[in-house]
CSV table of C-alpha atoms and ligand atoms in Angstrom, one decimal:
chain,number,residue,atom,x,y,z
A,12,MET,CA,180.9,135.1,-33.4
A,13,SER,CA,184.4,134.4,-32.4
A,14,SER,CA,186.6,133.0,-35.5
A,15,ASP,CA,186.2,129.4,-34.2
A,16,SER,CA,182.7,129.4,-33.6
A,17,LEU,CA,179.8,130.0,-35.4
A,18,THR,CA,176.1,129.6,-34.5
A,19,ILE,CA,173.6,130.1,-37.5
A,20,ILE,CA,169.6,130.0,-37.6
A,21,GLN,CA,169.1,126.6,-38.8
A,22,PRO,CA,169.7,125.8,-42.8
A,23,ASP,CA,167.8,124.2,-45.3
A,24,ASP,CA,168.8,121.9,-48.4
A,25,TRP,CA,167.1,123.7,-51.6
A,26,HIS,CA,168.4,120.9,-53.8
A,27,LEU,CA,169.2,117.3,-52.6
A,28,HIS,CA,168.8,113.8,-53.8
A,29,LEU,CA,167.7,111.1,-51.1
A,30,ARG,CA,167.2,108.1,-53.5
A,31,ASP,CA,165.2,105.2,-52.1
A,32,GLY,CA,165.3,101.9,-50.3
A,33,GLU,CA,168.6,101.2,-48.3
A,34,MET,CA,170.7,104.3,-49.9
A,35,MET,CA,167.5,106.7,-48.3
A,36,GLN,CA,167.8,104.7,-44.8
A,37,LEU,CA,171.6,106.0,-44.7
A,38,VAL,CA,171.6,109.2,-46.3
A,39,ALA,CA,168.2,111.0,-45.0
A,40,PRO,CA,169.4,111.1,-41.7
A,41,MET,CA,172.7,112.4,-42.5
A,42,THR,CA,170.9,115.6,-43.9
A,43,ALA,CA,168.3,115.6,-41.2
A,44,LYS,CA,170.8,116.1,-38.5
A,45,GLN,CA,171.7,119.4,-40.2
A,46,PHE,CA,169.1,120.8,-42.1
A,47,GLY,CA,165.6,121.8,-41.0
A,48,ARG,CA,164.0,121.1,-44.6
A,49,ALA,CA,165.0,119.9,-48.1
A,50,ILE,CA,163.8,120.3,-51.6
A,51,VAL,CA,163.7,116.3,-52.6
A,52,MET,CA,164.8,115.6,-56.1
A,53,PRO,CA,162.4,113.4,-58.0
A,54,ASN,CA,164.5,111.2,-60.1
A,55,LEU,CA,163.9,108.1,-59.0
A,56,ARG,CA,163.9,105.2,-60.9
A,57,PRO,CA,160.6,105.4,-61.8
A,58,PRO,CA,160.4,109.0,-61.3
A,59,ILE,CA,158.1,110.7,-59.0
A,60,THR,CA,155.9,112.3,-61.6
A,61,THR,CA,152.6,111.7,-59.8
A,62,ALA,CA,150.8,113.5,-56.8
A,63,ASP,CA,150.2,109.9,-55.0
A,64,GLN,CA,153.6,108.7,-55.6
A,65,ALA,CA,155.1,111.8,-54.1
A,66,LEU,CA,153.1,111.1,-50.8
A,67,LYS,CA,154.1,107.6,-50.6
A,68,TYR,CA,157.8,108.7,-50.9
A,69,ARG,CA,157.5,111.4,-48.3
A,70,GLU,CA,155.9,109.1,-45.9
A,71,SER,CA,159.1,106.8,-46.5
A,72,ILE,CA,161.6,109.6,-46.0
A,73,LEU,CA,159.5,110.9,-42.7
A,74,LYS,CA,159.9,107.3,-41.5
A,75,ALA,CA,163.5,107.2,-42.2
A,76,THR,CA,164.1,110.5,-40.3
A,77,PHE,CA,161.5,109.8,-37.4
A,78,ASP,CA,163.6,111.1,-34.6
A,79,SER,CA,164.4,114.4,-36.0
A,80,GLU,CA,161.9,117.1,-37.0
A,81,PHE,CA,163.3,117.3,-40.3
A,82,LEU,CA,160.5,118.1,-43.2
A,83,PRO,CA,160.8,117.0,-46.9
A,84,LEU,CA,159.5,119.2,-49.4
A,85,MET,CA,158.5,117.3,-52.5
A,86,THR,CA,158.9,117.6,-56.1
A,87,LEU,CA,157.3,116.7,-59.3
A,88,TYR,CA,159.3,115.1,-62.2
A,89,LEU,CA,158.0,116.7,-65.4
A,90,THR,CA,157.6,114.6,-68.4
A,91,ASP,CA,156.0,115.1,-71.8
A,92,ASN,CA,152.8,113.8,-70.5
A,93,THR,CA,152.7,115.4,-67.6
A,94,GLU,CA,148.6,116.3,-67.1
A,95,VAL,CA,147.6,119.9,-66.2
A,96,GLU,CA,145.2,118.2,-63.6
A,97,GLU,CA,148.3,116.6,-61.6
A,98,ILE,CA,149.4,120.1,-60.9
A,99,ASP,CA,146.1,120.8,-59.5
A,100,LYS,CA,146.5,117.6,-57.3
A,101,ALA,CA,150.2,118.8,-56.4
A,102,LYS,CA,148.7,122.3,-55.2
A,103,ALA,CA,146.3,120.6,-53.3
A,104,SER,CA,148.4,118.2,-51.8
A,105,SER,CA,150.1,121.4,-50.0
A,106,PHE,CA,153.5,119.0,-49.5
A,107,ILE,CA,154.4,119.3,-53.1
A,108,LYS,CA,156.6,122.5,-53.6
A,109,ALA,CA,157.8,122.5,-56.9
A,110,VAL,CA,158.2,120.5,-60.1
A,111,LYS,CA,161.6,119.7,-61.8
A,112,TYR,CA,162.2,120.1,-65.2
A,113,TYR,CA,165.0,117.6,-66.9
A,114,PRO,CA,165.7,118.2,-70.2
A,115,ALA,CA,165.6,114.6,-71.4
A,116,GLY,CA,168.9,113.1,-71.3
A,117,ALA,CA,170.8,115.7,-69.4
A,118,THR,CA,171.6,114.2,-66.3
A,119,THR,CA,171.3,111.1,-63.8
A,120,ASN,CA,167.6,109.2,-64.2
A,121,SER,CA,166.6,112.2,-66.7
A,122,ASP,CA,165.6,109.8,-69.8
A,123,SER,CA,161.8,110.4,-68.7
A,124,GLY,CA,162.5,114.4,-68.8
A,125,VAL,CA,161.1,116.8,-71.5
A,126,THR,CA,161.8,116.5,-75.0
A,127,ARG,CA,160.7,119.9,-76.1
A,128,ILE,CA,159.8,122.6,-73.9
A,129,ASP,CA,156.9,123.7,-75.8
A,130,ASN,CA,155.5,120.2,-74.9
A,131,VAL,CA,154.9,121.3,-71.4
A,132,TYR,CA,153.3,125.0,-71.9
A,133,PRO,CA,149.9,124.0,-70.6
A,134,VAL,CA,151.6,123.0,-67.6
A,135,LEU,CA,153.9,125.8,-67.2
A,136,GLU,CA,150.9,128.0,-67.6
A,137,ARG,CA,149.1,126.3,-64.7
A,138,MET,CA,151.9,126.2,-62.2
A,139,GLN,CA,152.3,130.2,-63.2
A,140,ASP,CA,148.7,130.7,-62.4
A,141,LEU,CA,148.9,128.4,-58.8
A,142,ALA,CA,152.0,129.8,-58.1
A,143,ILE,CA,154.3,126.4,-58.0
A,144,PRO,CA,158.2,127.1,-58.7
A,145,LEU,CA,159.9,125.2,-61.6
A,146,LEU,CA,163.1,124.0,-60.7
A,147,LEU,CA,165.6,123.9,-63.8
A,148,HIS,CA,168.4,121.4,-64.7
A,149,GLY,CA,169.9,124.2,-66.7
A,150,GLU,CA,171.8,122.4,-69.4
A,151,VAL,CA,171.2,121.7,-73.0
A,152,THR,CA,171.4,118.2,-74.2
A,153,ASP,CA,172.6,118.9,-78.1
A,154,GLU,CA,175.8,116.8,-78.6
A,155,HIS,CA,176.8,119.6,-80.8
A,156,VAL,CA,177.5,121.8,-77.6
A,157,ASP,CA,180.6,121.3,-75.8
A,158,VAL,CA,179.8,119.8,-72.4
A,159,PHE,CA,181.4,122.8,-70.6
A,160,ASP,CA,179.3,125.1,-72.2
A,161,ARG,CA,175.6,123.5,-72.0
A,162,GLU,CA,174.7,125.9,-69.1
A,163,ALA,CA,175.5,129.1,-71.3
A,164,VAL,CA,173.7,127.9,-74.1
A,165,PHE,CA,170.7,126.7,-72.1
A,166,ILE,CA,170.2,130.4,-70.6
A,167,ASP,CA,170.2,131.7,-74.3
A,168,ARG,CA,168.5,129.1,-75.9
A,169,ILE,CA,165.6,127.9,-73.6
A,170,LEU,CA,165.5,130.2,-70.4
A,171,ILE,CA,165.7,133.5,-71.8
A,172,PRO,CA,162.7,133.1,-74.2
A,173,LEU,CA,160.9,130.8,-71.2
A,174,ARG,CA,161.1,133.9,-68.6
A,175,GLN,CA,159.6,135.9,-71.7
A,176,LYS,CA,156.5,133.8,-71.9
A,177,PHE,CA,156.2,132.9,-68.4
A,178,PRO,CA,157.3,136.2,-66.5
A,179,GLU,CA,155.1,135.2,-63.3
A,180,LEU,CA,156.4,131.7,-62.9
A,181,LYS,CA,158.7,131.5,-60.3
A,182,MET,CA,162.2,129.7,-61.4
A,183,VAL,CA,165.1,128.3,-59.6
A,184,LEU,CA,168.2,127.7,-61.9
A,185,GLU,CA,169.4,124.7,-60.2
A,186,HIS,CA,173.3,124.0,-59.0
A,187,ILE,CA,174.6,127.1,-61.4
A,188,THR,CA,178.1,126.6,-62.3
A,189,THR,CA,179.2,129.6,-64.5
A,190,GLN,CA,179.8,133.3,-64.5
A,191,GLN,CA,177.1,133.1,-67.3
A,192,GLY,CA,174.6,131.7,-64.8
A,193,VAL,CA,175.4,134.4,-62.0
A,194,ASP,CA,175.2,137.3,-64.5
A,195,TYR,CA,171.6,136.0,-65.9
A,196,VAL,CA,170.2,135.5,-62.2
A,197,LEU,CA,171.6,139.0,-61.3
A,198,SER,CA,170.2,140.5,-64.3
A,199,GLN,CA,166.4,139.3,-63.2
A,200,ASP,CA,164.8,141.5,-60.7
A,201,LYS,CA,161.8,138.8,-60.0
A,202,ASN,CA,160.8,135.5,-59.6
A,203,LEU,CA,164.3,133.9,-60.4
A,204,GLY,CA,166.9,132.4,-57.4
A,205,ALA,CA,169.6,129.9,-57.8
A,206,THR,CA,171.1,127.3,-56.3
A,207,ILE,CA,175.0,126.8,-55.7
A,208,THR,CA,176.6,123.2,-54.7
A,209,PRO,CA,179.7,123.3,-51.9
A,210,GLN,CA,181.6,121.5,-55.0
A,211,HIS,CA,181.3,124.2,-57.3
A,212,LEU,CA,182.4,126.3,-54.7
A,213,LEU,CA,185.5,124.4,-53.5
A,214,LEU,CA,186.7,123.4,-57.0
A,215,ASN,CA,187.4,123.8,-60.6
A,216,ARG,CA,187.5,121.1,-63.5
A,217,ASN,CA,191.2,120.2,-62.7
A,218,ALA,CA,190.1,118.5,-59.9
A,219,ILE,CA,188.5,116.2,-62.3
A,220,PHE,CA,191.9,115.1,-63.7
A,221,LYS,CA,194.1,115.7,-60.7
A,222,GLY,CA,197.0,112.9,-60.8
A,223,GLY,CA,194.6,110.8,-63.1
A,224,ILE,CA,190.9,110.6,-63.7
A,225,ASN,CA,188.8,111.0,-60.6
A,226,PRO,CA,185.2,109.8,-61.2
A,227,HIS,CA,184.1,110.9,-57.5
A,228,HIS,CA,184.5,114.9,-58.6
A,229,TYR,CA,182.3,114.3,-61.7
A,230,CYS,CA,178.9,115.4,-61.3
A,231,LEU,CA,176.7,117.5,-63.8
A,232,PRO,CA,176.5,120.3,-64.5
A,233,ILE,CA,180.2,119.6,-64.7
A,234,LEU,CA,183.0,121.5,-62.6
A,235,LYS,CA,184.2,124.5,-64.7
A,236,ARG,CA,187.3,126.7,-65.0
A,237,GLU,CA,188.4,128.9,-62.0
A,238,ILE,CA,186.8,131.9,-63.4
A,239,HIS,CA,183.4,130.5,-63.1
A,240,ARG,CA,184.3,129.0,-59.6
A,241,GLU,CA,185.4,132.9,-58.6
A,242,ALA,CA,182.2,134.0,-59.8
A,243,LEU,CA,179.9,131.8,-57.9
A,244,VAL,CA,181.9,132.5,-54.3
A,245,LYS,CA,181.4,135.9,-55.3
A,246,ALA,CA,177.6,135.5,-55.7
A,247,ALA,CA,177.4,133.4,-52.9
A,248,THR,CA,179.2,135.3,-50.5
A,249,SER,CA,177.3,138.7,-51.9
A,250,GLY,CA,174.3,138.7,-49.6
A,251,ASP,CA,172.3,138.9,-52.6
A,252,PRO,CA,169.2,137.1,-51.9
A,253,ARG,CA,168.9,135.4,-55.2
A,254,PHE,CA,171.5,132.9,-54.4
A,255,PHE,CA,171.0,130.0,-51.7
A,256,LEU,CA,172.2,126.9,-50.7
A,257,GLY,CA,171.4,123.4,-52.4
A,258,THR,CA,173.9,120.6,-52.1
A,259,ASP,CA,172.8,118.5,-54.8
A,260,SER,CA,174.3,115.7,-52.9
A,261,ALA,CA,173.6,113.0,-55.1
A,262,PRO,CA,175.0,109.3,-53.7
A,263,HIS,CA,176.0,106.4,-56.1
A,264,THR,CA,177.7,103.1,-55.1
A,265,GLN,CA,181.4,103.2,-55.4
A,266,ILE,CA,180.7,100.5,-58.5
A,267,ASN,CA,178.6,102.8,-60.2
A,268,LYS,CA,180.9,105.7,-60.0
A,269,GLU,CA,184.0,103.7,-60.7
A,270,SER,CA,183.1,102.3,-63.8
A,271,ALA,CA,183.7,102.3,-67.3
A,272,CYS,CA,181.0,104.8,-67.5
A,273,GLY,CA,180.6,106.1,-64.5
A,274,CYS,CA,177.6,107.9,-62.9
A,275,ALA,CA,177.2,111.5,-62.3
A,276,GLY,CA,176.9,113.1,-58.9
A,277,ILE,CA,178.8,113.7,-55.7
A,278,PHE,CA,177.7,112.8,-52.3
A,279,SER,CA,178.3,115.5,-49.8
A,280,ALA,CA,175.2,115.4,-47.1
A,281,HIS,CA,177.7,113.7,-44.5
A,282,ALA,CA,179.5,117.2,-43.9
A,283,ALA,CA,177.5,119.9,-46.0
A,284,ILE,CA,177.2,123.0,-43.8
A,285,GLU,CA,180.8,122.0,-43.0
A,286,PHE,CA,182.0,122.1,-46.7
A,287,TYR,CA,180.4,125.5,-47.2
A,288,ALA,CA,181.7,126.8,-43.9
A,289,LEU,CA,185.0,126.0,-45.3
A,290,ALA,CA,184.2,127.8,-48.8
A,291,PHE,CA,183.2,130.9,-46.7
A,292,GLU,CA,185.9,131.2,-44.7
A,293,ARG,CA,188.3,131.1,-47.6
A,294,ALA,CA,186.6,133.8,-49.2
A,295,GLY,CA,186.9,135.4,-46.1
A,296,ALA,CA,183.1,136.0,-45.5
A,297,LEU,CA,181.7,133.3,-42.9
A,298,HIS,CA,179.4,136.1,-41.5
A,299,GLN,CA,177.3,135.9,-44.8
A,300,LEU,CA,176.8,132.1,-44.4
A,301,GLU,CA,173.9,132.2,-42.5
A,302,ALA,CA,171.8,134.5,-45.2
A,303,PHE,CA,172.8,132.3,-47.8
A,304,ALA,CA,172.3,128.9,-45.8
A,305,SER,CA,169.4,129.8,-43.6
A,306,PHE,CA,167.7,132.6,-45.1
A,307,HIS,CA,167.5,133.4,-48.8
A,308,GLY,CA,166.0,129.8,-50.0
A,309,ALA,CA,163.3,130.1,-47.3
A,310,ASP,CA,162.6,133.8,-48.3
A,311,PHE,CA,162.1,132.6,-51.9
A,312,TYR,CA,159.8,129.7,-51.4
A,313,GLY,CA,157.7,131.7,-48.9
A,314,PHE,CA,158.6,130.1,-45.6
A,315,SER,CA,159.5,131.2,-42.5
A,316,ARG,CA,162.8,131.0,-41.3
A,317,HIS,CA,163.6,128.6,-38.5
A,318,SER,CA,164.0,129.9,-35.3
A,319,LYS,CA,166.2,127.1,-33.9
A,320,THR,CA,170.1,127.3,-34.4
A,321,ILE,CA,173.1,125.3,-35.1
A,322,THR,CA,176.6,125.8,-33.9
A,323,ILE,CA,179.6,124.8,-36.1
A,324,LYS,CA,183.1,124.9,-34.4
A,325,LYS,CA,186.5,125.0,-35.6
A,326,GLU,CA,187.7,121.2,-34.8
A,327,PRO,CA,189.8,119.5,-37.4
A,328,TRP,CA,188.2,115.9,-37.8
A,329,THR,CA,189.2,113.3,-40.9
A,330,ILE,CA,186.5,112.6,-43.3
A,331,PRO,CA,185.7,108.6,-43.5
A,332,SER,CA,187.4,107.3,-46.9
A,333,GLU,CA,184.1,105.2,-47.5
A,334,ILE,CA,180.5,104.8,-46.0
A,335,ASN,CA,179.2,101.4,-46.0
A,336,ILE,CA,175.4,100.8,-47.3
A,337,GLY,CA,174.8,96.9,-46.9
A,338,LYS,CA,177.3,95.4,-49.1
A,339,ALA,CA,178.0,98.3,-51.3
A,340,LYS,CA,179.9,101.8,-50.6
A,341,ILE,CA,179.6,105.5,-51.0
A,342,ILE,CA,182.6,107.3,-51.4
A,343,PRO,CA,181.8,110.7,-49.9
A,344,PHE,CA,182.8,114.3,-50.9
A,345,MET,CA,186.6,115.2,-49.5
A,346,ALA,CA,187.4,111.3,-48.8
A,347,GLY,CA,189.8,110.9,-46.1
A,348,GLU,CA,190.7,114.5,-45.9
A,349,GLU,CA,190.9,116.7,-43.1
A,350,LEU,CA,188.1,119.2,-42.8
A,351,SER,CA,188.5,122.2,-40.3
A,352,TRP,CA,184.8,123.0,-39.6
A,353,LYS,CA,182.4,120.4,-37.3
A,354,ILE,CA,178.9,120.8,-36.8
A,355,SER,CA,178.4,120.5,-32.9
B,427,NCD,C1,172.5,114.3,-59.7
B,427,NCD,C2,172.1,112.5,-59.6
B,427,NCD,O1,172.9,111.9,-59.7
B,427,NCD,O2,170.6,112.2,-59.4
B,427,NCD,N1,173.5,114.0,-60.5
B,427,NCD,C3,174.5,115.3,-60.4
B,427,NCD,O3,175.5,115.2,-61.1
B,427,NCD,N2,174.2,116.5,-60.1
B,427,NCD,C4,171.4,114.7,-60.7
B,427,NCD,C5,171.5,116.2,-61.4
B,427,NCD,O4,171.0,116.9,-60.3
B,427,NCD,O5,171.6,116.5,-62.4
B,428,ZN,ZN1,170.6,117.5,-58.4
C-alpha cells in the first residue's frame, strides 16, 4: 500500500436505502459500482412486510443493477402484526437475511413500526430459533426525551432488557451515533454488532447549523457532539470486529429535504467508500479500512469475504452539486466539495 493508492477486498454496505421506482433506477447502480452486497432497508411506502413483497423488490433491484454482480440482501419490516409464519417464510426464502425493527414514528416511513416491543416477542422468539438477525433503529420515540439523547435512552430502556430476554438473538445496533452506543457494543461479547455511517464519522452536530440551517445534514439518528464523533472514529478504526460499514445512504428529493418539515436522510452512495477513506485517513488509520468495510460485516452475518478487490486512489475531484432524477434532484453528501479519494 502506497499512501496514494489503496487496494482492498470488495466492501459490502450493511445498511442501505435503495427506495423504488425512478429513484432506485438511479441510486442502485451507484451502490453496485462499489459494493458486492448490501443489506437493503424495507421502509418503502408501503413497507416490505412479507417475503413475497421482498422477492418482488429484490427482482426489481437485480434488474436495476443487471450489469454488475451486486447481490441485494433483503430485510423484512417488523410491525405489530407480523406473523410468526412470515419469519418461517423469510427463512425458507434464503434471500431474506434480517428483520428490521423501527420503533413506530422514529424515522422516515416508520409509522407502521412497532408500538411496544413486547408485541413482537413471539416473532423475536422464532427469529432467535431460526438464527435471523434483528436490525435495530435504536432510538426511543418518547417526546419527553431530548432528541440528542434518544439513542442512549433506547439502550437503557429497550436494548438491555431485550438482550437479556433474547440472549441468542443476533442483533445489529444500526447507525450508532454516540459514545454510549460504542460502549454498550463493547460491553457485549457475542451476538451484537453495530454499523457506522460516513456522516457520523465526518461531521458533528455543528454541521447542521453552519452558516444557517442545513437540511442536507439532517439524518436520524441526528448528528451528535464532537466527543461522540471521536468515539465513533475510534471504534471504526480500532479493528474491533463488532463495528462495520453501513452507509445508511437515504436519498430524498431536494424538495422533500428543503421544506418546512424536511425529511431525515443523507444520500452518500455516490462516493460511499471514498467518504470512509477520508474519515480513516484523517484518523491515520487507512490500514484499518479494509477490515471495517470488507471483513467484519461479512463475518458477522456468516458470509464469505469477497475475493475480488477494489482500488481507491488519491485523486482530487469535485462532487456534483446536484444529481438529476427525472424532473427532481438529489443533493448528494458533500455536494460541490472536493474529495481527495476516488475509486478506480
Ligand atoms: C432513513 C430514510 O430516509 O429512510 N433516514 C435517515 O435519516 N437515516 C431512515 C433511517 O434509517 O432512519
Ligand atoms: Zn437507515
